[in-house]
Coordinates of C-alpha atoms in Angstrom, one line a residue:
Chain F
M120 CA 21.8 281.1 101.8
H121 CA 19.4 281.6 104.5
S122 CA 15.8 281.2 105.2
P123 CA 13.7 283.9 105.1
S124 CA 12.9 283.2 108.9
E125 CA 16.8 283.5 109.4
L126 CA 16.8 286.7 107.6
L127 CA 13.8 288.2 109.4
Q128 CA 15.6 287.3 112.8
K129 CA 18.6 289.4 111.6
I130 CA 16.3 292.2 110.6
E131 CA 14.6 292.2 113.9
Q132 CA 17.6 292.1 115.5
A133 CA 19.2 295.1 113.6
I134 CA 16.1 297.1 114.2
N135 CA 16.0 296.6 117.8
N136 CA 19.9 297.8 117.9
I137 CA 18.9 301.0 116.4
Q138 CA 19.6 304.0 118.6
Y139 CA 17.4 307.0 118.0
P140 CA 18.6 310.4 119.8
P141 CA 17.0 310.7 123.2
H142 CA 15.9 314.4 122.4
P143 CA 13.4 315.7 121.6
A144 CA 11.7 312.5 122.8
S145 CA 8.3 313.6 121.4
L146 CA 10.0 313.5 117.7
Y147 CA 11.7 310.0 118.3
E148 CA 9.1 308.0 120.4
P149 CA 6.7 307.8 117.1
I150 CA 9.5 306.3 115.3
S151 CA 10.6 303.5 117.8
Y152 CA 6.8 303.1 117.9
I153 CA 6.1 302.1 114.5
M154 CA 9.1 300.3 113.8
S155 CA 8.5 298.0 116.9
L156 CA 4.9 297.5 115.7
G157 CA 6.3 294.5 113.4
G158 CA 4.6 293.5 110.5
K159 CA 6.0 290.8 108.2
R160 CA 9.1 293.2 107.0
I161 CA 8.8 291.5 103.7
R162 CA 10.8 294.4 101.7
P163 CA 13.9 294.1 104.0
T164 CA 13.6 290.2 103.7
M165 CA 13.3 290.2 100.0
L166 CA 16.4 292.6 99.8
L167 CA 18.6 290.2 102.0
M168 CA 17.2 287.4 99.9
S169 CA 18.6 289.0 96.8
V170 CA 21.7 289.5 98.5
D171 CA 21.9 285.6 99.0
L172 CA 21.1 285.2 95.7
F173 CA 23.7 287.3 94.3
K174 CA 26.3 285.9 97.4
G175 CA 26.8 289.1 98.7
S176 CA 27.5 289.6 102.6
I177 CA 24.0 289.7 104.5
E178 CA 26.1 291.7 107.2
R179 CA 27.1 294.6 105.2
A180 CA 23.6 294.7 103.4
I181 CA 21.8 295.5 106.7
P182 CA 22.0 299.3 106.4
A183 CA 20.3 299.0 103.1
A184 CA 17.7 296.6 104.7
L185 CA 17.3 299.3 107.5
A186 CA 16.9 302.2 105.1
I187 CA 14.1 300.1 103.1
E188 CA 12.2 299.2 106.2
T189 CA 12.5 302.6 107.7
F190 CA 11.6 304.3 104.7
H191 CA 8.6 301.9 104.3
N192 CA 7.3 303.0 108.0
F193 CA 7.6 306.5 107.4
T194 CA 5.1 306.2 104.4
L195 CA 2.7 304.3 106.7
I196 CA 2.8 307.2 109.1
H197 CA 2.1 309.7 106.5
D198 CA -0.5 307.7 104.7
D199 CA -2.4 307.0 107.9
I200 CA -2.5 310.6 108.2
M201 CA -4.0 310.9 104.8
D202 CA -6.3 308.2 105.1
N203 CA -7.5 309.2 108.7
A204 CA -6.7 305.8 109.7
P205 CA -7.2 304.9 113.5
L206 CA -5.4 301.7 113.4
R207 CA -2.1 300.2 112.1
R208 CA -1.6 296.5 113.1
G209 CA -4.2 296.4 115.6
K210 CA -2.5 299.4 117.4
Q211 CA -3.2 303.4 117.4
T212 CA -1.9 304.9 114.3
V213 CA 0.8 307.5 114.9
H214 CA -1.2 310.7 114.2
E215 CA -3.8 309.2 116.7
K216 CA -1.6 308.8 119.4
W217 CA 0.6 311.9 119.0
G218 CA -1.5 314.3 116.6
D219 CA -1.3 315.2 113.2
N220 CA 1.8 317.6 113.5
T221 CA 4.0 315.2 115.2
A222 CA 3.1 312.3 112.8
I223 CA 4.3 314.9 109.9
L224 CA 7.5 315.6 111.4
S225 CA 8.6 312.1 113.0
G226 CA 7.6 310.9 109.4
D227 CA 10.1 313.6 107.9
V228 CA 12.9 312.6 110.4
M229 CA 12.3 309.1 109.5
M230 CA 13.0 309.5 105.9
V231 CA 16.2 311.4 107.0
E232 CA 16.9 308.2 109.4
A233 CA 16.6 306.0 106.1
N234 CA 18.7 308.0 104.3
K235 CA 21.3 307.7 106.9
H236 CA 21.0 304.1 107.2
L237 CA 21.7 303.9 103.4
T238 CA 24.7 306.2 103.7
K239 CA 26.4 303.3 105.6
V240 CA 26.5 301.0 102.7
D241 CA 30.1 300.5 101.0
V242 CA 31.2 303.8 99.6
T243 CA 32.2 302.2 96.1
I244 CA 28.6 301.4 95.5
L245 CA 26.9 304.5 97.3
K246 CA 26.0 306.5 94.5
P247 CA 23.9 303.6 92.4
A248 CA 22.6 302.8 95.8
L249 CA 21.3 306.2 96.2
D250 CA 20.1 306.6 92.8
T251 CA 17.9 303.5 93.3
F252 CA 16.7 304.5 96.7
N253 CA 15.6 307.8 95.5
A254 CA 13.9 306.6 92.3
T255 CA 12.3 304.0 94.7
A256 CA 11.0 306.4 97.1
Q257 CA 9.7 309.0 94.4
G258 CA 7.8 306.1 92.7
V259 CA 5.9 305.3 96.0
C260 CA 5.1 308.9 96.6
E261 CA 3.8 309.2 93.1
G262 CA 1.7 306.1 93.8
Q263 CA 0.2 307.3 96.9
Q264 CA -1.0 310.5 95.1
L265 CA -2.4 308.5 92.5
D266 CA -4.4 306.4 95.1
M267 CA -5.8 309.6 96.6
E268 CA -6.9 311.0 93.3
F269 CA -8.5 307.7 92.2
E270 CA -10.8 307.9 95.4
S271 CA -12.6 311.0 93.6
R272 CA -12.6 309.8 90.1
N273 CA -14.9 307.6 88.1
D274 CA -13.3 307.0 85.2
V275 CA -10.1 305.0 86.3
S276 CA -9.2 302.5 83.9
I277 CA -7.4 299.1 84.6
D278 CA -4.0 300.3 83.1
E279 CA -4.3 303.2 85.3
Y280 CA -4.8 300.9 88.5
I281 CA -2.3 298.6 87.9
N282 CA 0.4 301.6 87.3
M283 CA -0.9 302.7 90.8
I284 CA -0.3 299.6 92.4
R285 CA 2.8 299.2 90.7
L286 CA 4.3 302.8 92.0
K287 CA 2.6 302.4 95.5
T288 CA 3.6 299.0 96.3
A289 CA 5.8 296.9 93.6
V290 CA 8.2 299.6 93.0
L291 CA 9.5 299.2 96.6
V292 CA 9.9 295.5 96.5
G293 CA 11.8 295.8 93.2
G294 CA 13.9 298.7 94.5
A295 CA 14.5 296.9 97.7
M296 CA 15.8 293.6 95.7
K297 CA 17.9 296.0 93.2
L298 CA 19.6 297.4 96.2
G299 CA 20.3 294.0 97.5
A300 CA 22.0 293.5 94.0
I301 CA 23.8 296.7 94.1
V302 CA 25.3 296.1 97.6
S303 CA 26.2 292.6 96.5
K304 CA 28.0 294.3 93.4
A305 CA 26.0 292.2 91.0
G306 CA 26.1 293.7 87.2
D307 CA 23.8 296.1 86.2
D308 CA 21.9 293.5 84.1
E309 CA 21.3 291.3 86.9
A310 CA 20.3 294.3 89.2
E311 CA 17.5 295.4 86.5
L312 CA 16.5 291.7 86.4
I313 CA 15.9 291.1 89.9
Y314 CA 14.0 294.5 89.8
Q315 CA 11.9 293.0 87.4
F316 CA 11.3 289.8 89.6
G317 CA 10.3 292.2 92.6
E318 CA 8.2 294.7 90.8
N319 CA 6.0 292.0 89.1
L320 CA 6.1 290.1 92.1
G321 CA 4.7 293.0 94.0
I322 CA 2.0 293.9 91.4
A323 CA 1.0 290.1 91.7
F324 CA 0.8 290.3 95.4
Q325 CA -1.1 293.4 95.4
L326 CA -3.7 291.8 93.0
Q327 CA -3.9 288.8 95.2
D328 CA -4.5 291.1 98.2
D329 CA -7.5 292.4 96.2
I330 CA -8.9 288.8 95.7
L331 CA -8.3 287.9 99.4
D332 CA -10.2 291.0 100.6
V333 CA -13.3 289.6 98.9
Y334 CA -12.7 285.6 98.8
G335 CA -10.4 285.2 101.8
D336 CA -11.3 283.0 105.0
P337 CA -12.5 285.2 107.5
E338 CA -11.0 282.9 110.1
K339 CA -7.3 283.4 108.5
F340 CA -7.8 286.7 106.7
G341 CA -7.0 289.0 109.6
K342 CA -8.7 291.8 108.1
Q343 CA -12.3 292.4 107.5
V344 CA -13.5 290.4 104.4
G345 CA -15.3 292.7 102.1
G346 CA -13.5 295.8 103.7
D347 CA -12.8 297.1 99.8
I348 CA -16.5 296.7 99.1
I349 CA -17.8 298.3 102.1
S350 CA -15.4 301.5 101.4
D351 CA -16.1 301.3 97.4
K352 CA -12.3 301.1 97.0
K353 CA -11.7 300.9 93.3
T354 CA -9.6 297.6 93.2
F355 CA -9.1 295.5 90.3
L356 CA -12.1 293.4 91.0
R357 CA -14.3 296.6 91.2
L358 CA -12.9 298.0 88.3
K359 CA -13.1 294.7 86.2
L360 CA -16.6 294.5 87.3
Q361 CA -17.4 297.8 86.1
E362 CA -15.9 297.1 82.8
L363 CA -18.1 294.0 82.2
A364 CA -21.4 294.6 83.7
N365 CA -24.2 295.3 81.7
T366 CA -26.4 298.7 82.6
N367 CA -28.8 297.1 84.9
D368 CA -26.2 295.2 87.1
L369 CA -24.0 298.8 86.9
N370 CA -27.0 300.5 88.2
R371 CA -27.6 297.8 91.0
L372 CA -24.0 298.2 91.9
N373 CA -24.0 301.8 92.2
A374 CA -27.4 301.9 94.1
Q375 CA -25.6 300.1 97.1
R376 CA -25.8 301.6 100.5
L377 CA -23.3 302.0 102.9
E378 CA -25.8 301.2 105.7
D379 CA -26.3 297.8 104.7
K380 CA -22.9 296.3 105.1
A381 CA -23.8 292.7 104.9
D382 CA -26.1 293.0 102.2
K383 CA -23.7 295.2 100.2
I384 CA -20.8 292.5 100.5
N385 CA -23.2 289.9 99.5
N386 CA -24.5 291.7 96.5
V387 CA -21.5 293.2 95.2
T388 CA -19.8 289.5 95.6
S389 CA -22.5 288.1 93.8
L390 CA -22.0 290.2 91.0
Y391 CA -18.3 289.6 91.0
D392 CA -19.4 285.8 90.9
Q393 CA -21.4 286.4 88.1
Y394 CA -18.9 288.2 86.0
K395 CA -16.3 285.8 87.0
V396 CA -14.1 288.6 88.2
K397 CA -12.1 286.5 90.6
E398 CA -11.0 284.5 87.8
H399 CA -10.2 287.3 85.6
A400 CA -8.2 288.8 88.5
T401 CA -6.4 285.7 89.1
L402 CA -5.5 285.2 85.4
I403 CA -3.9 288.7 85.5
M404 CA -2.2 287.9 89.0
K405 CA -0.5 284.6 87.2
E406 CA 0.6 286.5 84.3
Y407 CA 2.4 289.1 86.5
L408 CA 3.7 286.2 88.5
E409 CA 5.0 284.7 85.5
K410 CA 6.8 287.7 84.5
A411 CA 8.6 287.7 87.8
F412 CA 9.8 284.3 87.3
M413 CA 11.0 284.8 83.6
A414 CA 13.0 287.7 84.9
L415 CA 14.4 285.4 87.8
E416 CA 15.0 282.6 85.4
L417 CA 17.3 284.9 83.1
I418 CA 19.7 285.8 86.1
D419 CA 22.9 284.1 85.7
V420 CA 23.3 282.3 88.9
P421 CA 23.3 278.6 90.1
E422 CA 19.6 277.5 90.3
E423 CA 20.4 276.3 93.8
Q424 CA 20.6 280.0 94.8
K425 CA 17.1 280.9 93.4
K426 CA 15.5 278.0 95.4
E427 CA 14.5 280.1 98.6
L428 CA 13.2 282.9 96.2
I429 CA 11.1 280.6 94.4
L430 CA 9.9 279.2 97.5
L431 CA 9.0 282.4 99.1
A432 CA 7.2 283.9 95.8
N433 CA 4.9 280.5 95.8
Q434 CA 4.2 281.0 99.7
L435 CA 3.3 284.7 99.0
M436 CA 1.2 283.7 96.2
N437 CA -1.0 280.8 97.9
R438 CA -1.1 282.7 101.4
E439 CA -4.4 283.1 103.0
S440 CA -3.8 286.3 104.8
Chain G
M79 CA 35.0 335.5 93.2
H80 CA 31.4 336.4 92.8
S81 CA 29.2 339.1 94.4
P82 CA 25.9 337.6 96.2
S83 CA 23.7 339.2 93.2
E84 CA 25.8 337.3 90.6
L85 CA 25.5 333.8 92.5
L86 CA 21.8 334.7 93.3
Q87 CA 21.2 334.7 89.7
K88 CA 22.9 331.5 89.0
I89 CA 20.8 329.9 91.6
E90 CA 17.6 331.5 90.0
Q91 CA 18.5 330.3 86.8
A92 CA 19.3 326.6 88.0
I93 CA 16.1 326.7 89.8
N94 CA 14.3 327.6 86.4
N95 CA 15.9 324.9 84.7
I96 CA 14.7 322.0 87.3
Q97 CA 12.6 319.7 85.2
Y98 CA 9.9 318.1 87.6
P99 CA 8.1 315.0 86.1
P100 CA 4.7 315.8 84.3
H101 CA 2.7 313.2 86.2
P102 CA 1.2 313.3 88.5
A103 CA 0.6 317.1 87.9
S104 CA -0.9 317.3 91.3
L105 CA 2.2 316.1 93.1
Y106 CA 4.6 318.2 91.1
E107 CA 2.7 321.5 90.7
P108 CA 2.8 322.5 94.4
I109 CA 6.6 322.2 94.0
S110 CA 7.0 324.2 91.4
Y111 CA 4.7 326.6 92.8
I112 CA 6.7 327.0 96.1
M113 CA 10.1 327.0 94.3
S114 CA 8.9 329.9 92.4
L115 CA 7.8 332.2 95.1
G116 CA 11.2 333.4 95.4
G117 CA 12.6 334.6 98.7
K118 CA 16.1 335.6 99.3
R119 CA 17.9 332.3 98.6
I120 CA 20.1 333.1 101.6
R121 CA 21.0 329.4 102.2
P122 CA 22.0 328.3 98.4
T123 CA 23.9 331.8 98.1
M124 CA 25.8 331.3 101.4
L125 CA 26.6 327.6 100.2
L126 CA 28.3 329.1 96.7
M127 CA 29.8 332.2 98.6
S128 CA 31.4 329.1 100.8
V129 CA 32.6 327.5 97.5
D130 CA 34.2 331.0 96.4
L131 CA 36.0 331.1 99.6
F132 CA 37.7 327.8 99.1
K133 CA 38.1 328.5 95.3
G134 CA 35.8 325.8 94.5
S135 CA 33.8 325.3 91.1
I136 CA 30.4 327.4 91.6
E137 CA 29.4 325.1 88.4
R138 CA 29.7 321.8 90.4
A139 CA 28.1 323.2 93.4
I140 CA 25.2 323.9 92.1
P141 CA 23.5 320.4 92.6
A142 CA 24.1 320.9 96.4
A143 CA 22.9 324.3 96.3
L144 CA 19.6 323.1 94.6
A145 CA 19.5 320.3 97.6
I146 CA 19.7 322.9 100.1
E147 CA 16.9 325.1 98.7
T148 CA 14.5 322.3 97.9
F149 CA 15.1 321.1 101.3
H150 CA 14.4 324.6 102.7
N151 CA 11.2 324.8 100.6
F152 CA 10.1 321.6 101.6
T153 CA 10.2 322.5 105.4
L154 CA 8.3 325.4 104.6
I155 CA 5.4 323.5 103.2
H156 CA 5.6 321.1 106.2
D157 CA 5.8 323.8 108.7
D158 CA 3.0 325.9 107.1
I159 CA 0.6 323.1 107.6
M160 CA 1.6 322.4 111.3
D161 CA 1.4 326.4 111.9
N162 CA -2.1 326.6 109.9
A163 CA -0.5 329.5 108.0
P164 CA -2.4 330.6 105.3
L165 CA 0.2 332.8 103.5
R166 CA 3.9 332.6 102.5
R167 CA 5.6 335.2 100.9
G168 CA 2.2 337.1 100.4
K169 CA 0.8 334.0 98.4
Q170 CA -1.5 331.1 99.5
T171 CA 0.5 328.3 101.1
V172 CA 0.5 325.0 99.4
H173 CA -2.1 323.4 102.0
E174 CA -4.5 326.2 101.6
K175 CA -4.3 326.0 97.8
W176 CA -4.1 322.1 97.4
G177 CA -5.3 320.8 100.5
D178 CA -3.3 319.1 103.6
N179 CA -2.6 315.9 102.2
T180 CA -1.1 316.9 98.9
A181 CA 1.1 319.3 100.8
I182 CA 2.2 316.3 102.9
L183 CA 2.9 314.2 99.8
S184 CA 4.3 317.1 97.7
G185 CA 6.5 317.8 100.9
D186 CA 7.6 314.1 101.0
V187 CA 8.6 314.2 97.3
M188 CA 10.5 317.3 97.6
M189 CA 12.6 315.6 100.2
V190 CA 13.4 313.0 97.5
E191 CA 14.0 315.8 95.0
A192 CA 16.8 317.4 97.4
N193 CA 18.3 314.3 97.8
K194 CA 18.3 313.5 94.1
H195 CA 20.0 317.1 93.5
L196 CA 22.5 316.2 96.1
T197 CA 23.4 312.7 94.6
K198 CA 24.9 314.8 91.5
V199 CA 28.0 316.2 93.5
D200 CA 31.1 314.6 92.6
V201 CA 31.2 311.1 93.5
T202 CA 34.5 311.4 95.5
I203 CA 33.0 313.6 98.1
L204 CA 29.3 312.2 97.9
K205 CA 29.5 310.3 101.5
P206 CA 30.9 313.5 103.4
A207 CA 28.2 315.7 101.5
L208 CA 25.5 313.2 102.6
D209 CA 26.4 312.9 106.0
T210 CA 26.4 316.8 106.5
F211 CA 23.0 316.9 104.6
N212 CA 21.4 314.3 106.9
A213 CA 22.9 315.6 109.9
T214 CA 21.3 319.1 108.9
A215 CA 17.9 318.0 108.0
Q216 CA 17.9 316.1 111.2
G217 CA 18.5 319.3 113.2
V218 CA 16.0 321.3 111.2
C219 CA 13.4 318.8 112.1
E220 CA 14.5 318.7 115.7
G221 CA 14.1 322.4 115.9
Q222 CA 10.7 322.7 114.3
Q223 CA 9.5 319.9 117.1
L224 CA 11.1 321.9 119.7
D225 CA 9.4 325.2 118.4
M226 CA 6.1 323.5 118.4
E227 CA 6.7 322.3 122.0
F228 CA 7.7 325.6 123.2
E229 CA 4.0 327.0 122.3
S230 CA 2.5 325.0 125.2
R231 CA 5.3 325.1 127.7
N232 CA 5.7 328.0 130.0
D233 CA 9.1 327.4 131.5
V234 CA 11.3 327.9 128.3
S235 CA 14.7 328.9 129.2
I236 CA 16.8 331.3 127.1
D237 CA 19.3 328.7 126.5
E238 CA 16.6 326.0 125.4
Y239 CA 15.4 329.0 123.0
I240 CA 18.9 329.7 121.7
N241 CA 19.2 325.7 121.1
M242 CA 15.8 325.7 119.1
I243 CA 16.8 328.6 116.9
R244 CA 20.2 327.1 116.4
L245 CA 18.4 323.4 115.1
K246 CA 15.4 325.5 113.3
T247 CA 17.3 328.1 111.5
A248 CA 21.0 328.2 112.0
V249 CA 22.0 324.4 111.6
L250 CA 20.8 324.8 107.7
V251 CA 22.9 328.1 107.2
G252 CA 26.0 326.3 108.7
G253 CA 25.2 322.9 106.9
A254 CA 24.8 324.7 103.5
M255 CA 28.3 326.5 103.8
K256 CA 29.8 323.1 105.1
L257 CA 28.5 321.5 102.0
G258 CA 30.2 324.3 100.1
A259 CA 33.4 323.7 101.7
I260 CA 32.9 319.8 101.0
V261 CA 32.2 320.1 97.2
S262 CA 35.0 322.5 97.2
K263 CA 37.1 319.8 98.5
A264 CA 38.4 321.9 101.3
G265 CA 39.8 320.2 104.6
D266 CA 37.9 318.8 107.4
D267 CA 39.1 321.7 109.7
E268 CA 38.2 324.2 107.1
A269 CA 34.8 322.8 106.6
E270 CA 34.3 322.8 110.3
L271 CA 35.1 326.3 110.9
I272 CA 33.0 327.5 107.9
Y273 CA 30.2 325.4 109.8
Q274 CA 30.8 327.4 112.9
F275 CA 30.6 330.5 110.8
G276 CA 27.3 329.9 109.4
E277 CA 25.6 328.5 112.4
N278 CA 26.6 331.4 114.4
L279 CA 25.6 333.9 111.8
G280 CA 22.3 332.0 111.6
I281 CA 21.7 332.3 115.5
A282 CA 22.7 336.3 115.2
F283 CA 20.3 336.6 112.1
Q284 CA 17.3 334.9 114.0
L285 CA 17.8 337.2 117.3
Q286 CA 18.0 340.2 114.9
D287 CA 14.8 339.1 113.3
D288 CA 13.4 338.9 117.0
I289 CA 14.4 342.6 117.3
L290 CA 13.0 343.7 114.0
D291 CA 9.6 342.1 114.8
V292 CA 9.3 344.6 117.6
Y293 CA 11.6 347.5 116.6
G294 CA 11.6 347.3 112.8
D295 CA 10.6 350.2 110.6
P296 CA 6.9 349.4 109.7
E297 CA 7.6 351.0 106.5
K298 CA 10.6 348.7 105.7
F299 CA 9.8 345.7 107.5
G300 CA 7.5 343.9 105.1
K301 CA 5.6 341.8 107.9
Q302 CA 3.6 343.4 110.5
V303 CA 5.6 345.0 113.3
G304 CA 4.4 343.4 116.5
G305 CA 3.6 340.3 114.9
D306 CA 5.2 338.2 117.6
I307 CA 3.8 340.2 120.5
I308 CA 0.4 339.7 119.1
S309 CA 0.8 335.6 118.9
D310 CA 2.6 335.6 122.2
K311 CA 5.7 334.1 120.5
K312 CA 8.3 333.0 122.9
T313 CA 11.3 334.9 121.4
F314 CA 14.4 336.0 123.0
L315 CA 12.8 339.3 123.9
R316 CA 9.7 337.7 125.5
L317 CA 11.8 335.3 127.4
K318 CA 14.4 338.0 128.6
L319 CA 11.5 340.2 129.9
Q320 CA 10.0 337.1 131.8
E321 CA 13.6 336.6 133.2
L322 CA 13.8 340.2 134.3
A323 CA 10.5 341.6 135.2
N324 CA 9.2 342.1 138.6
T325 CA 6.2 340.4 139.7
N326 CA 3.9 343.3 139.2
D327 CA 5.2 343.7 135.5
L328 CA 4.8 339.9 134.8
N329 CA 1.2 340.4 135.9
R330 CA 0.7 343.1 133.7
L331 CA 2.3 341.2 130.9
N332 CA 0.4 338.3 131.4
A333 CA -3.1 340.0 131.4
Q334 CA -2.7 341.6 127.9
R335 CA -5.6 340.6 126.0
L336 CA -5.5 339.4 122.3
E337 CA -8.5 341.6 121.2
D338 CA -6.6 345.0 121.9
K339 CA -3.8 344.4 119.4
A340 CA -2.4 347.9 119.2
D341 CA -2.7 348.5 122.9
K342 CA -0.9 345.0 123.5
I343 CA 1.8 345.8 121.3
N344 CA 2.3 349.2 122.9
N345 CA 2.3 348.0 126.3
V346 CA 4.4 345.2 125.9
T347 CA 7.0 347.2 124.0
S348 CA 7.1 349.7 127.0
L349 CA 7.8 346.8 129.2
Y350 CA 10.7 346.0 126.5
D351 CA 12.1 349.3 126.8
Q352 CA 11.5 349.5 130.6
Y353 CA 14.0 346.5 131.0
K354 CA 16.2 347.3 128.1
V355 CA 15.3 343.9 126.7
K356 CA 16.4 345.2 123.1
E357 CA 19.8 346.0 124.4
H358 CA 20.1 342.8 126.0
A359 CA 19.2 340.8 122.6
T360 CA 21.4 343.3 120.9
L361 CA 24.3 342.3 122.9
I362 CA 23.7 338.4 122.6
M363 CA 23.2 338.9 118.9
K364 CA 26.9 340.7 118.5
E365 CA 28.4 337.9 120.7
Y366 CA 27.1 335.1 117.8
L367 CA 28.5 337.5 115.2
E368 CA 31.6 337.8 117.0
K369 CA 31.9 334.1 117.2
A370 CA 31.0 333.9 113.5
F371 CA 33.7 336.3 112.6
M372 CA 36.3 334.5 114.7
A373 CA 35.8 331.2 113.0
L374 CA 36.1 333.0 109.7
E375 CA 39.2 334.5 110.7
L376 CA 40.6 330.8 111.5
I377 CA 39.9 330.0 108.0
D378 CA 43.3 329.7 106.3
V379 CA 42.7 331.6 102.8
P380 CA 43.7 334.9 101.7
E381 CA 41.8 337.6 103.2
E382 CA 40.9 338.8 99.7
Q383 CA 38.5 335.7 99.4
K384 CA 36.9 336.4 102.7
K385 CA 35.7 339.7 101.7
E386 CA 32.2 339.1 100.3
L387 CA 31.5 336.9 103.1
I388 CA 32.5 339.5 105.7
L389 CA 30.3 342.2 103.5
L390 CA 27.2 340.1 103.2
A391 CA 27.0 339.2 106.9
N392 CA 27.6 343.0 107.9
Q393 CA 24.5 343.7 105.4
L394 CA 22.5 341.0 106.9
M395 CA 23.0 342.4 110.3
N396 CA 22.2 345.8 109.6
R397 CA 19.2 345.0 107.6
E398 CA 15.8 346.5 108.0
S399 CA 13.7 343.5 106.9

């Protein structure tokens, strides 16, 4: 068993050891750049924790972990183009630095790199590994498409929202952990259960993100508190408020102007408080966390091997940033 | 043995049978759209001809053929964004019809679809099939990057140009045929030789494209004759002229203005004639065709099985559009 920080170290080392082709430099530089921007490496860490859970070989799981992290960073490059985002982890986004065309193409070749990493797993489990990876990648693309569509829709239901964050965020956590099970040659039922753990944890994680964006401690949150309110993002909180608020309050909500940022944050937050939207969100978040732990409980390995995962899940859920 | 048109029919049928998920419709509609625009389906046809060459099962090679055609169409969607192209096969391009963001994302999910097709090949040859597919995909991305870079460079050599078209166009023909060999369980040497056939044929094919763009019969060519001249595209002809022309003629060449399209085409073509650039291009094209046939000759199967490939290669080389 390894602690998450031990696993993170192995991941960082493996990322450092990746050799991209030297030419064309303009195609591969953006890949090294985004891969070196860091981040929490949650997905490959969860993958390796799943390997530990099933007593697999961390060493032999590294290609799968690199596939997942490379795929994730590829989606960041393309998402940042679509979202017109200038910054990623405090640094210039790839399309800002190199232009949209290079960002599209470097992203494409990263997808190939991700597949190349995955192809290095033990050949006896290559097919199920690929099936899981492809299903995961497809889900993530679908989630991003739904997220973009929701921006221009005013009738998004909470169920649709949960399905969107499931696809955009949670499927990749679940898929990573399932890959961990597959490379450890766990049984199909076990692989499915750890997928359920990861997916439900991923949904809970994203719901908590929605909460922190409004109620996070500005000293600790890292991003601007209220960012989702300013951009009118249809988060769980916002959709729940729209569901609960009376006509007067809804009109007040829709009358918020972009120019008065601080006012807008205050006003919307006080509406959230009034309708106890945070409590609703926390309740649903805990339901998904509960589902995650129920799946983990059903996995037939000694409790000792689940310890680190339970610890990490609780840490993620009590985080402040 | 099947004729190319019999194989084409099988490919069209398989494409018609693909079922994309119904949701999100906006993600999958562009995929059905571009896949149904047609085209010559040269790459999957060559793949299946390679299967026939090695007496493999056409039926079991269909997933590989679909992977190659899906990947090719994915590159068309992304290339058209990068090139700002309004039309593809006489119809609106995907990004014109649905916007850049959907075009990026539909392309991404097509890459996943291509991988899903490929994963359906016989599991005993899955790894070499993936290795070939990934190397091919990577080469195509590198070729597109070089093509974009060449637009703003004035010192592109003919060797660099040949390498660019090799990556952008020929590697995919070679990779398709190598996949055909792999799914037919041909030996490594055989797979490498048919790759060489395909790659060299692909280079010859592109060189002939460069020639047809200037010297094609306007009645038969399909595209505007002189399109490359109008856009100052650095084709083999143009680079060869720059290599051969004296200072006076080079100045004349560079003084051509975009506004006088017909004049520009006439003037540049007469420079091409003066320096016998068409003859130079034809010579090099024939060299690559020769290399292709030499590789084919070395493949140890009865001559009878090579008949259709030789016929098709000669047809491609004597085409007028």
